[in-house]
Coordinates of C-alpha atoms (C1' of nucleotides) in Angstrom, one line a residue:
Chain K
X1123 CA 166.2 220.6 97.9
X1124 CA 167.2 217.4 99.6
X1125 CA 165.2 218.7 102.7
X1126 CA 161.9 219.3 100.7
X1127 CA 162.1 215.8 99.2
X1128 CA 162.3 214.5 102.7
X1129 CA 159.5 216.5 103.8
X1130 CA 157.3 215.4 100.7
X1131 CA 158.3 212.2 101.6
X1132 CA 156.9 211.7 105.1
X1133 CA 154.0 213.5 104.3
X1134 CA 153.4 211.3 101.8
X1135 CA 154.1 208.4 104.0
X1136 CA 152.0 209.9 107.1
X1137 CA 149.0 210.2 104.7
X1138 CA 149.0 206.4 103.5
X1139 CA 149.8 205.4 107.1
X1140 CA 146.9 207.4 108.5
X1141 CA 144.3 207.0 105.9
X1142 CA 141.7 203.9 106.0
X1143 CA 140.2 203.8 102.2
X1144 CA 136.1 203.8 102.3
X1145 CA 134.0 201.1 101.6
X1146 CA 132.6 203.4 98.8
X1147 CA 136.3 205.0 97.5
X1148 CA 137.2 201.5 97.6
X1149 CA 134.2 200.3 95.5
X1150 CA 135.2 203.1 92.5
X1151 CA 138.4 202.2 92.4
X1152 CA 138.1 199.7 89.8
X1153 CA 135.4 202.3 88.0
X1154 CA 138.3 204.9 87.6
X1155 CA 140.8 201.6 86.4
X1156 CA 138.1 200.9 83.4
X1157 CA 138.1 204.2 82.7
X1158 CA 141.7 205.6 82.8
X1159 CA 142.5 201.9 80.7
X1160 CA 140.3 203.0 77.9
X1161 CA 141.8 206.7 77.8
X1162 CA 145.4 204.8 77.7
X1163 CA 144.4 202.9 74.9
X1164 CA 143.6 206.0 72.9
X1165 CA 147.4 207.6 73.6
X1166 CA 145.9 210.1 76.4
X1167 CA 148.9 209.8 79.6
X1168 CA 147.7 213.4 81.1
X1169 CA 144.5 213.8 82.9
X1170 CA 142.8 215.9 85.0
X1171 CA 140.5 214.9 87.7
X1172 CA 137.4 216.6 86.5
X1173 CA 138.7 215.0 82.9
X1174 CA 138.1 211.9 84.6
X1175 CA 134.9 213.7 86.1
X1176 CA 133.5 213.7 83.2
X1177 CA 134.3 210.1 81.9
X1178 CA 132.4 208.6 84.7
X1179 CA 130.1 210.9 85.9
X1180 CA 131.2 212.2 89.0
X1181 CA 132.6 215.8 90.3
X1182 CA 136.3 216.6 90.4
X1183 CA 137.0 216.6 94.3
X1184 CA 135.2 212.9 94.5
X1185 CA 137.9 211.8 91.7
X1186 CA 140.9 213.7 94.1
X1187 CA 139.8 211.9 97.3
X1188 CA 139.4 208.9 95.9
X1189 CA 142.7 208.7 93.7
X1190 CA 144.2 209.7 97.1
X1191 CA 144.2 206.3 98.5
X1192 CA 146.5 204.9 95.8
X1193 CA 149.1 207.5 96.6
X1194 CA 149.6 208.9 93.5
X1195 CA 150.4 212.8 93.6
X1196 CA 148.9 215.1 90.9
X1197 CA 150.5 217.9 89.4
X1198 CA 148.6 220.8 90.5
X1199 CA 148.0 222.6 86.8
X1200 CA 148.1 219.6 85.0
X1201 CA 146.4 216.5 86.5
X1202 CA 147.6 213.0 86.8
X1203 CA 149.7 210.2 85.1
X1204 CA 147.5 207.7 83.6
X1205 CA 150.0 205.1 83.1
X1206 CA 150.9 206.0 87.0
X1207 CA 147.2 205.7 87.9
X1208 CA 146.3 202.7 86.6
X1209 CA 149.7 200.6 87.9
X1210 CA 148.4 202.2 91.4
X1211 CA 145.1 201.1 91.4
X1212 CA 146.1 197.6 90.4
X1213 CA 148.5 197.5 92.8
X1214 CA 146.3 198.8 95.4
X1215 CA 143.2 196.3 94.4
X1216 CA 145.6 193.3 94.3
X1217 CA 145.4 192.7 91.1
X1218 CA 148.9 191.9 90.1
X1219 CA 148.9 189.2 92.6
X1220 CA 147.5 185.5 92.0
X1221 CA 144.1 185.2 93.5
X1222 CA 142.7 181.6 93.5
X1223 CA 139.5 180.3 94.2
X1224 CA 136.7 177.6 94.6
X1225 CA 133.8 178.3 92.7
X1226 CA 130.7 176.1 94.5
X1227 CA 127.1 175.6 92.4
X1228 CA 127.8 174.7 88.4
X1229 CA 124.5 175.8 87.6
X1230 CA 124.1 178.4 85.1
X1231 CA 125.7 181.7 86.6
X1232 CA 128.7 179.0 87.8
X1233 CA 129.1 178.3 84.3
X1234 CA 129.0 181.7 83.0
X1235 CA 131.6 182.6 85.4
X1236 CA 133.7 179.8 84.8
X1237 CA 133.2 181.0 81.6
X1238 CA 134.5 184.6 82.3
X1239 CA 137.8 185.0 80.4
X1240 CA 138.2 188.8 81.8
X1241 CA 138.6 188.1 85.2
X1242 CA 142.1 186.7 84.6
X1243 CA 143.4 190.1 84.0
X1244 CA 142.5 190.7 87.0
X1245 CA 144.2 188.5 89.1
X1246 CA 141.1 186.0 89.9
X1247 CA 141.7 182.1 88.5
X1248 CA 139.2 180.0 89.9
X1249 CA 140.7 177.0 90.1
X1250 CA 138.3 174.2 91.4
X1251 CA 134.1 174.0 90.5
X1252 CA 132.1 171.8 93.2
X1253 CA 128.4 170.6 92.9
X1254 CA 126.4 167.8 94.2
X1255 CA 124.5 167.4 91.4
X1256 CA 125.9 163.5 90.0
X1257 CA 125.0 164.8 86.6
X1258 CA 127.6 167.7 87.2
X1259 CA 130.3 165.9 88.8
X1260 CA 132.7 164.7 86.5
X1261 CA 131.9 166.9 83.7
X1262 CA 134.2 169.5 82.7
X1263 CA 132.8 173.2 82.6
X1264 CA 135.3 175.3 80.6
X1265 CA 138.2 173.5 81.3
X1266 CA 137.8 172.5 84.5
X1267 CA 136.2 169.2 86.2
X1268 CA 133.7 169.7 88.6
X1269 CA 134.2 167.8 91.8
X1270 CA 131.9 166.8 94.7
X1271 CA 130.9 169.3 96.9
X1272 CA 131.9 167.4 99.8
X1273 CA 135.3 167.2 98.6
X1274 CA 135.7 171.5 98.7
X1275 CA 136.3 172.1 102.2
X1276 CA 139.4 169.7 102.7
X1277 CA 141.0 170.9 99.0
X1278 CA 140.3 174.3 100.0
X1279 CA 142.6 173.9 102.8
X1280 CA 145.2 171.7 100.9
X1281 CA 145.9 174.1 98.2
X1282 CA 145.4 177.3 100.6
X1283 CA 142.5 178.6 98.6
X1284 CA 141.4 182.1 100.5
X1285 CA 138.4 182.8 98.1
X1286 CA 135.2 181.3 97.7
X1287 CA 132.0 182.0 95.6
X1288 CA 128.7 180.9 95.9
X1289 CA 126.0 180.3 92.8
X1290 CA 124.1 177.8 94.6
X1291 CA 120.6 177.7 95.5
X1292 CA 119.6 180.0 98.2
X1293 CA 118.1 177.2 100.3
X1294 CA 121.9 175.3 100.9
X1295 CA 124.3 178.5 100.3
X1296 CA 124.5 179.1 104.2
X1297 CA 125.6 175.3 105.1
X1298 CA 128.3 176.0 101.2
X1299 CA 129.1 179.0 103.0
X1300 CA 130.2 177.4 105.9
X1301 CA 132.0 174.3 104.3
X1302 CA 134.3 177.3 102.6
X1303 CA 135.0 178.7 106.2
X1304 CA 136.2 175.2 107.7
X1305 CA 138.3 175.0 104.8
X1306 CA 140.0 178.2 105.6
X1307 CA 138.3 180.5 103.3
X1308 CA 138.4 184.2 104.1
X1309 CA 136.6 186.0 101.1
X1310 CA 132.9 185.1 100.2
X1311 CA 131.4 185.9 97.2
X1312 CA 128.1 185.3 97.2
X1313 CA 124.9 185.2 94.3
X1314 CA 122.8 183.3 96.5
X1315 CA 119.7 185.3 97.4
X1316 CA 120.5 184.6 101.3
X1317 CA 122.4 187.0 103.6
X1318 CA 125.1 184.5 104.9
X1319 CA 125.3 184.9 108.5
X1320 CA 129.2 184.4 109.4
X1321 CA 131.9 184.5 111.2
X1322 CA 133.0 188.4 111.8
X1323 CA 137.2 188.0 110.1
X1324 CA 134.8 186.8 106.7
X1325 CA 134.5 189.4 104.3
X1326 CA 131.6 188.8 102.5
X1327 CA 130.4 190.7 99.6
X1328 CA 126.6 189.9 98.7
X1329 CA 125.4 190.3 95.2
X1330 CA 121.9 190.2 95.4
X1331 CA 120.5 190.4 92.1
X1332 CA 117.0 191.7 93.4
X1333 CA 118.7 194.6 95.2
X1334 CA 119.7 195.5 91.7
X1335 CA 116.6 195.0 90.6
X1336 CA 114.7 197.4 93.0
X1337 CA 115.3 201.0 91.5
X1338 CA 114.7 199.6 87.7
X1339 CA 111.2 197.7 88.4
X1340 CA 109.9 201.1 90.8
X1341 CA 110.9 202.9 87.9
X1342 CA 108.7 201.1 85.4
X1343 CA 105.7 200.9 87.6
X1344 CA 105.2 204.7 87.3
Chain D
X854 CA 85.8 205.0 117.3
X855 CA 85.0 205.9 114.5
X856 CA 86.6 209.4 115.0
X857 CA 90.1 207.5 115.6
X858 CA 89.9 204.9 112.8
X859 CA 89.8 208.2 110.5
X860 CA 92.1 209.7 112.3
X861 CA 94.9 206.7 111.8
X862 CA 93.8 206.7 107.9
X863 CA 94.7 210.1 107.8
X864 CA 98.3 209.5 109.4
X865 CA 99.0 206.9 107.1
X866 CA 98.0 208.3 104.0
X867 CA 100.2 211.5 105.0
X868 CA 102.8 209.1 106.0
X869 CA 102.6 207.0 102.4
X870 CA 102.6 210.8 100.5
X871 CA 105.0 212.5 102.3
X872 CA 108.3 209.8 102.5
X873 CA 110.1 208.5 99.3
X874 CA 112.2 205.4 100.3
X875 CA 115.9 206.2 100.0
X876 CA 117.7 204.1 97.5
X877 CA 119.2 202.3 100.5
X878 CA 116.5 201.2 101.8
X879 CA 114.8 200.1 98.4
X880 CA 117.7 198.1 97.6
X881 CA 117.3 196.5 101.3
X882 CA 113.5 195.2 100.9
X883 CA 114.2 192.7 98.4
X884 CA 116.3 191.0 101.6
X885 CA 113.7 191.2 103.3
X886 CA 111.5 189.4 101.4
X887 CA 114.0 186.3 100.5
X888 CA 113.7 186.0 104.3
X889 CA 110.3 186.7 105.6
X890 CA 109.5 184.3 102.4
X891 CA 111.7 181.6 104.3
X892 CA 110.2 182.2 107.6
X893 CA 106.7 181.8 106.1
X894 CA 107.6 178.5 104.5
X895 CA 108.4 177.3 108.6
X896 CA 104.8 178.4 109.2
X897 CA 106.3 181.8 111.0
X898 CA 102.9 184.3 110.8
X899 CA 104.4 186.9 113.2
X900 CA 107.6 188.6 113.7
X901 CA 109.3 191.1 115.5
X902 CA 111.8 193.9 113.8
X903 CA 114.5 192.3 116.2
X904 CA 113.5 188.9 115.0
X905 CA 113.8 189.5 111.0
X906 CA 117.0 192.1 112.3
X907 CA 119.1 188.7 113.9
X908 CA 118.4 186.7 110.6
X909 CA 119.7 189.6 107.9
X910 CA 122.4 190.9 110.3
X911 CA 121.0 193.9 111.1
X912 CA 119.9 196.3 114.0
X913 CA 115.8 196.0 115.1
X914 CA 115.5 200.1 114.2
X915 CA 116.8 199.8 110.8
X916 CA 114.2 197.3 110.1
X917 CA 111.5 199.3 111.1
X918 CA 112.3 202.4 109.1
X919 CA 112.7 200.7 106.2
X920 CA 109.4 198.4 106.6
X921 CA 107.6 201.5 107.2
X922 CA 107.9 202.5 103.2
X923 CA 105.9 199.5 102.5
X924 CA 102.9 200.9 104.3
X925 CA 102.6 198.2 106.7
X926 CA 101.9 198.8 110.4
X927 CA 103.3 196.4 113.1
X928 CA 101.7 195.9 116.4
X929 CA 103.1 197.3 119.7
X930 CA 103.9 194.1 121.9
X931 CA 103.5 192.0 118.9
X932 CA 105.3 192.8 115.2
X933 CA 104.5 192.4 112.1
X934 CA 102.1 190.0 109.8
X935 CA 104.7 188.2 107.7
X936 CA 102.6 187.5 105.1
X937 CA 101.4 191.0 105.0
X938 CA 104.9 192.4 104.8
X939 CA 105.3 189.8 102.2
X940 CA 102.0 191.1 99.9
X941 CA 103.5 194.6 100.7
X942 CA 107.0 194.4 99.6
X943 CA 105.7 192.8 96.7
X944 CA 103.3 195.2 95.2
X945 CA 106.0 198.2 96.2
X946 CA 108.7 196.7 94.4
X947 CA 106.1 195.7 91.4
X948 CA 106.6 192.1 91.4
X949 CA 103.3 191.7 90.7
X950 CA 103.3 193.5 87.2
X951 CA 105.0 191.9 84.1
X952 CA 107.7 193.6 83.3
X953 CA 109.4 192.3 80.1
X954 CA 113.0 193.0 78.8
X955 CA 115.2 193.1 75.9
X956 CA 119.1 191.3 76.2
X957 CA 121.8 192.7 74.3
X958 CA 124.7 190.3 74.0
X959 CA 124.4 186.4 74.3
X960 CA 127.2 185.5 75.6
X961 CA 128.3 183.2 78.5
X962 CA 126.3 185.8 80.9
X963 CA 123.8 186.5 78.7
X964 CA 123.1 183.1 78.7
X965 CA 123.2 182.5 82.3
X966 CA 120.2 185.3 83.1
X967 CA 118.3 183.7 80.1
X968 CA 118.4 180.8 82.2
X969 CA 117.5 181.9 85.1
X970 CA 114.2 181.1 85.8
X971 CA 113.8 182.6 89.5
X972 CA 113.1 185.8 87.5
X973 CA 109.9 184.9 86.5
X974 CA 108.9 184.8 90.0
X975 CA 109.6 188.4 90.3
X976 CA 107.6 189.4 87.3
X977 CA 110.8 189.7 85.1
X978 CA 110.2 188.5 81.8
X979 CA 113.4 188.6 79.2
X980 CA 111.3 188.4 75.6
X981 CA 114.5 188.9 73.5
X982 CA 118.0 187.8 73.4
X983 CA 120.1 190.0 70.5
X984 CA 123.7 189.8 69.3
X985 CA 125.8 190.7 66.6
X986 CA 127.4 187.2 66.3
X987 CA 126.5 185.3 62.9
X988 CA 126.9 182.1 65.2
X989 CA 124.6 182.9 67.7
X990 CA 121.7 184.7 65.1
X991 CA 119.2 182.0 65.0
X992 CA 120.2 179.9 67.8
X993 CA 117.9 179.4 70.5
X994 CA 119.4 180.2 74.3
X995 CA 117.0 178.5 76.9
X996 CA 113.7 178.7 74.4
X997 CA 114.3 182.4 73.2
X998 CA 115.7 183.1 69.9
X999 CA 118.7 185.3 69.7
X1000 CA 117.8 188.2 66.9
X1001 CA 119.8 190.2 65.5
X1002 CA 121.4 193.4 67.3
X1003 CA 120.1 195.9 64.8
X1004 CA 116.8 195.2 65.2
X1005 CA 116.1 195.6 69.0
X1006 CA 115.6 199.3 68.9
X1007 CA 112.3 199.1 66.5
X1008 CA 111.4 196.4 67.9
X1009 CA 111.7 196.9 72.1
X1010 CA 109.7 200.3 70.6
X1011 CA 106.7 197.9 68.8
X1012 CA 106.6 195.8 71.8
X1013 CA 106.3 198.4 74.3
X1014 CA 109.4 196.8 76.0
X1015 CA 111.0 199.5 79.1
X1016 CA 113.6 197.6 80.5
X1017 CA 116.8 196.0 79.1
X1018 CA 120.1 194.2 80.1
X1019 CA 123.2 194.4 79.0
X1020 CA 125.8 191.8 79.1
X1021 CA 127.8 193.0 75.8
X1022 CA 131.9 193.7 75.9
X1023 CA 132.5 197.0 77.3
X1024 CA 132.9 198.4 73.9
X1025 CA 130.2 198.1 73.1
X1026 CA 128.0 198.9 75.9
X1027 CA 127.6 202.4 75.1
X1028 CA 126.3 202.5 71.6
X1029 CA 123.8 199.4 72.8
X1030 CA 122.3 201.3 75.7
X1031 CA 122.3 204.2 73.2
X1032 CA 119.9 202.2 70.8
X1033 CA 118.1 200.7 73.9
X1034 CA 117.3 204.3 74.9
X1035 CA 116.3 205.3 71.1
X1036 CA 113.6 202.4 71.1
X1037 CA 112.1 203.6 74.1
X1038 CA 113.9 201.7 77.0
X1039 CA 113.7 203.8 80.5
X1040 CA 115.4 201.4 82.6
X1041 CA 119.1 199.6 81.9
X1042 CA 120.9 197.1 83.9
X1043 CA 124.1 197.0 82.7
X1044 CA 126.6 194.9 83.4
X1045 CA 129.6 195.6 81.4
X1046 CA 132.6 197.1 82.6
X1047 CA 131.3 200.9 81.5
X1048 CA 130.0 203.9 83.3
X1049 CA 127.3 204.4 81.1
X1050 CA 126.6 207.8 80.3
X1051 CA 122.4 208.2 79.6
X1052 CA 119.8 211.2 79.7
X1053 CA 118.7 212.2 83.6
X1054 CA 115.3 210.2 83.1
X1055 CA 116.8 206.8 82.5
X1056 CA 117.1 204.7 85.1
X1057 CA 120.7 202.7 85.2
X1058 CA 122.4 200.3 87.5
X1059 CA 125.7 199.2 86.8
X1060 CA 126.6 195.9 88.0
X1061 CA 130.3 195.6 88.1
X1062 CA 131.9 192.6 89.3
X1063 CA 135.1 194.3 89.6
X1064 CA 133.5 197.1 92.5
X1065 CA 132.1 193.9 94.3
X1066 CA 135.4 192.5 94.2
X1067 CA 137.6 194.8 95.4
X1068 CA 136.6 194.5 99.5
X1069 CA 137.3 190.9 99.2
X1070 CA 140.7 190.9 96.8
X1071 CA 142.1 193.9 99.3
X1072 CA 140.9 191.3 102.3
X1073 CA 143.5 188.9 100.3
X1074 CA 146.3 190.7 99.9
X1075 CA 146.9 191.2 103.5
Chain H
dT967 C1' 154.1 235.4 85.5
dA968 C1' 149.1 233.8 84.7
dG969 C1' 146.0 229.9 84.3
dA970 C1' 144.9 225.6 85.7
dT971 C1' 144.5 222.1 88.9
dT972 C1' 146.0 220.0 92.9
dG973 C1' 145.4 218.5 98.2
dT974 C1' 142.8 219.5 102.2
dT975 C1' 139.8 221.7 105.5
dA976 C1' 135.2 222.8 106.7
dA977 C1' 130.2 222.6 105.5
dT978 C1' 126.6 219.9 103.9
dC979 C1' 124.0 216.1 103.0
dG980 C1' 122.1 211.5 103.7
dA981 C1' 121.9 207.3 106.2
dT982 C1' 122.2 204.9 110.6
dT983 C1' 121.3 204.4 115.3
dA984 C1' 120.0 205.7 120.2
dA985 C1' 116.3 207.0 123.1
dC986 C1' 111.7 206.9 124.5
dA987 C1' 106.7 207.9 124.6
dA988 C1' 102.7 205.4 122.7
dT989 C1' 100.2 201.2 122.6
dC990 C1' 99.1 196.3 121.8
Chain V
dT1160 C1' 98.0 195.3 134.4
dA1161 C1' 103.1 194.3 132.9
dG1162 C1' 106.1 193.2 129.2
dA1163 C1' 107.2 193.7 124.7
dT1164 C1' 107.6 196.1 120.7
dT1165 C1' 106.1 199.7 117.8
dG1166 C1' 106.7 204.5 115.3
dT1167 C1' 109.3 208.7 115.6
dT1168 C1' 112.4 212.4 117.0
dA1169 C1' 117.0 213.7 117.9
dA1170 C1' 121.9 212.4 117.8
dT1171 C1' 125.6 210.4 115.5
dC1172 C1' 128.1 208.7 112.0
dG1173 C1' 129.9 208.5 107.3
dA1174 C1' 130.2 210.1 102.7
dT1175 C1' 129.9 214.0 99.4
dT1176 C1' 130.8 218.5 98.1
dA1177 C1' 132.2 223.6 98.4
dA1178 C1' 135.9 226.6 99.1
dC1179 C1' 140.5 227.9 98.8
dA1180 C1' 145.5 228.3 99.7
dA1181 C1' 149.5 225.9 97.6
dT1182 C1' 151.9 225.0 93.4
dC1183 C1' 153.1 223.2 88.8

DNA sequence: TAGATTGTTAATCGATTAACAATC
DNA sequence: TAGATTGTTAATCGATTAACAATC
C-alpha cells in the first residue's frame, strides 16, 4: 500500500514534469472553469468528463486531455471532483494570485474595461489608465484617474507592473506597445487592430475584433 | 493567346470552386487588410508575400495560401497589387454589404461596441441596443435607443436583422441567443462567459476574455 | 462482481512549412 | 537573359479523436 502511493505519486509527478499544456488546452481551460462553476452552484460535486462534454460542446477524451494538465486524477467509474477541478484550474491559470496592470487608451473599450467588475475574480486589477488625450487626463474612469501616457512606462516600472493592455488607436498602439516593454512589461493585451511586432520573451495575445468578425459576415453573405 | 487566356480562366474558376478557406485562414485576412490598408496609405502599390509576411510576423508561404482564397493572382518576380488584394479581401469577407445587428445587453460593453464607430467601415451596422434594465429602457447609448429585451425577437424578425451580439451576464446569455435564434438571427457573437449551445446552422463565436487571458496570466505566474 | 469511466497509446485530421518548377 | 517571386505539391508538425486496458 505504501509502495503503490509512492508509485502513483511519481507518476503523477513525472506527468506534470514532462507535459507542456497546448496553446489550445490552455485556451479551454477557463471554458471548463465557467462551466464546472455553474454546475457547483447548482450542488452537482461529481462529474464525468463526457458530463462536461455535453455542457460545452465537446467529446469526452478532449475534456480528459485537457483536465490532464491541472493534475487532477479522475475516478475511473465515476468522473471528477468539481470542487477539486475548479481550485485546479484557478490555480493553474493564476488566478488566485494578484495580477496588476496598466490599461493604455481611455476611449470607449478602455472604459468598458475599466468598467469590468468580473475580472477581479479573477485575479486581474488594473491599476493605472493612461491617455494623451488632455480631455482624459485628470478625469477619473471608474474609480481611477487617468494619467498621461508619457508617464506609463516609468510607473510601470516603479510599481513592477508585468501586464499591459492596449485600446488605443491602431495607428500609435506599436510605439504604446513599446513604451509598456521599456517599462518592464511582459504580457500584452492588445485590441488595437495592428499585429504588434515585439520583442520574442513578450507574450502577446491579439484580440482582433475583425478576426472574430470573419466567419459571422461570410455567413450572412450566403 | 487567346487559347491561354481561356485556359488561365479555366484554372482559376476551378481554383475559386474547388477550395473553401479554412477558418484559420479566414480569421487571418482581416490582418491582412489592417496592413496592406496601412501600406497603401504610404503610397505602397506592390508587395511581395515576404514583404506583407515581415510586417504581420509571419512566413512568405503562409501568406500566399491564404491570399490565394481571395482570388487574386500575384506576379512571378513581382507580387501582389495592394490595392487589388485590398478590393478582394473586401468583397470576400463582405465588407461591402450592410450587414445590420441587434445588441442584447447595454452595459458597460455594450456600450463600448455601440460606440465604436470603426464598425461602420466594415459594413457593420448595430440598429438596436435591448436590455432588461428599467434604467436603461429609453435611454439613448451613442444615438441608438435601448428597447426593451422582450421585444427584439419580433422585431430582428420584421427588420430582417441576421446577426446579433451579446454582451449580457452569463446568465443570461442562453435564453437571449435562444430568442435571437427564434427571430431569425443566423449569426451570434457572443461575448459572455457561456458556451452557447445553438442549432448546427447558426453561426457562433464566442469571445471570451478569460481564454485570451490565460497565455498571458500563466506568462505571469512564472 | 458488473457497469461506468478513467488515462493513454495510436490513428486521423487539419494546418503549417519546405522545396521547387513555372514565370514575370 | 538573370533575379525574384509566384503557385503548388509533398513533408512536417500539432491538435483531435478512436480504441482499449486499467480500475473505481
Amino acid at each position: 500500500m505504501l509502495i503503490d502511493r509512492n508509485l502513483s505519486n511519481i507518476k503523477i509527478a513525472r506527468r506534470a514534469a514532462s507535459l507542456v499544456i497546448t496553446r489550445a488546452s490552455l485556451g479551454r481551460l477557463p471554458l471548463y472553469h465557467h462551466y464546472l462553476a455553474s454546475s457547483a452552484d447548482k450542488g452537482i460535486h461529481q462529474m464525468s468528463s463526457s458530463a462536461i462534454g455535453r455542457g460545452l460542446n465537446c467529446v469526452p477524451v478532449q475534456v480528459r486531455k485537457d483536465l490532464q494538465y491541472t493534475g487532477v486524477i479522475g475516478k475511473p467509474g465515476l468522473g471528477y471532483s468539481v470542487d477539486e477541478l475548479l481550485r485546479a484550474i484557478e490555480s493553474f491559470l493564476g488566478w488566485n494570485n494578484v495580477n496588476e496592470a496598466f490599461l493604455a487608451g481611455a476611449g470607449n473599450l478602455g472604459t468598458a474595461l475599466l468598467g469590468h467588475e468580473g475580472f477581479s475574480k479573477f485575479g486581474l486589477h488594473i491599476v493605472g489608465a493612461f491617455d494623451t488625450d488632455p480631455d482624459k487626463i485628470g478625469r477619473s474612469v471608474h474609480g481611477r484617474e487617468v494619467m498621461p501616457l508619457h508617464k506609463m512606462g516609468d510607473l510601470a516600472w516603479r510599481m513592477s507592473i508585468h501586464l499591459g493592455i492596449v485600446t488605443t488607436p491602431a495607428e500609435v498602439a506599436q510605439v504604446v506597445a513599446d513604451e509598456m516593454v521599456k517599462g518592464g512589461i511582459e504580457a500584452i493585451w492588445n485590441f488595437a487592430d495592428v499585429q504588434l511586432v515585439l520583442p520574442k520573451h513578450i507574450v502577446v495575445h491579439n484580440e482582433d475584433l475583425y478576426s472574430s468578425l470573419a466567419p459571422l459576415f461570410r455567413k450572412l453573405s450566403r
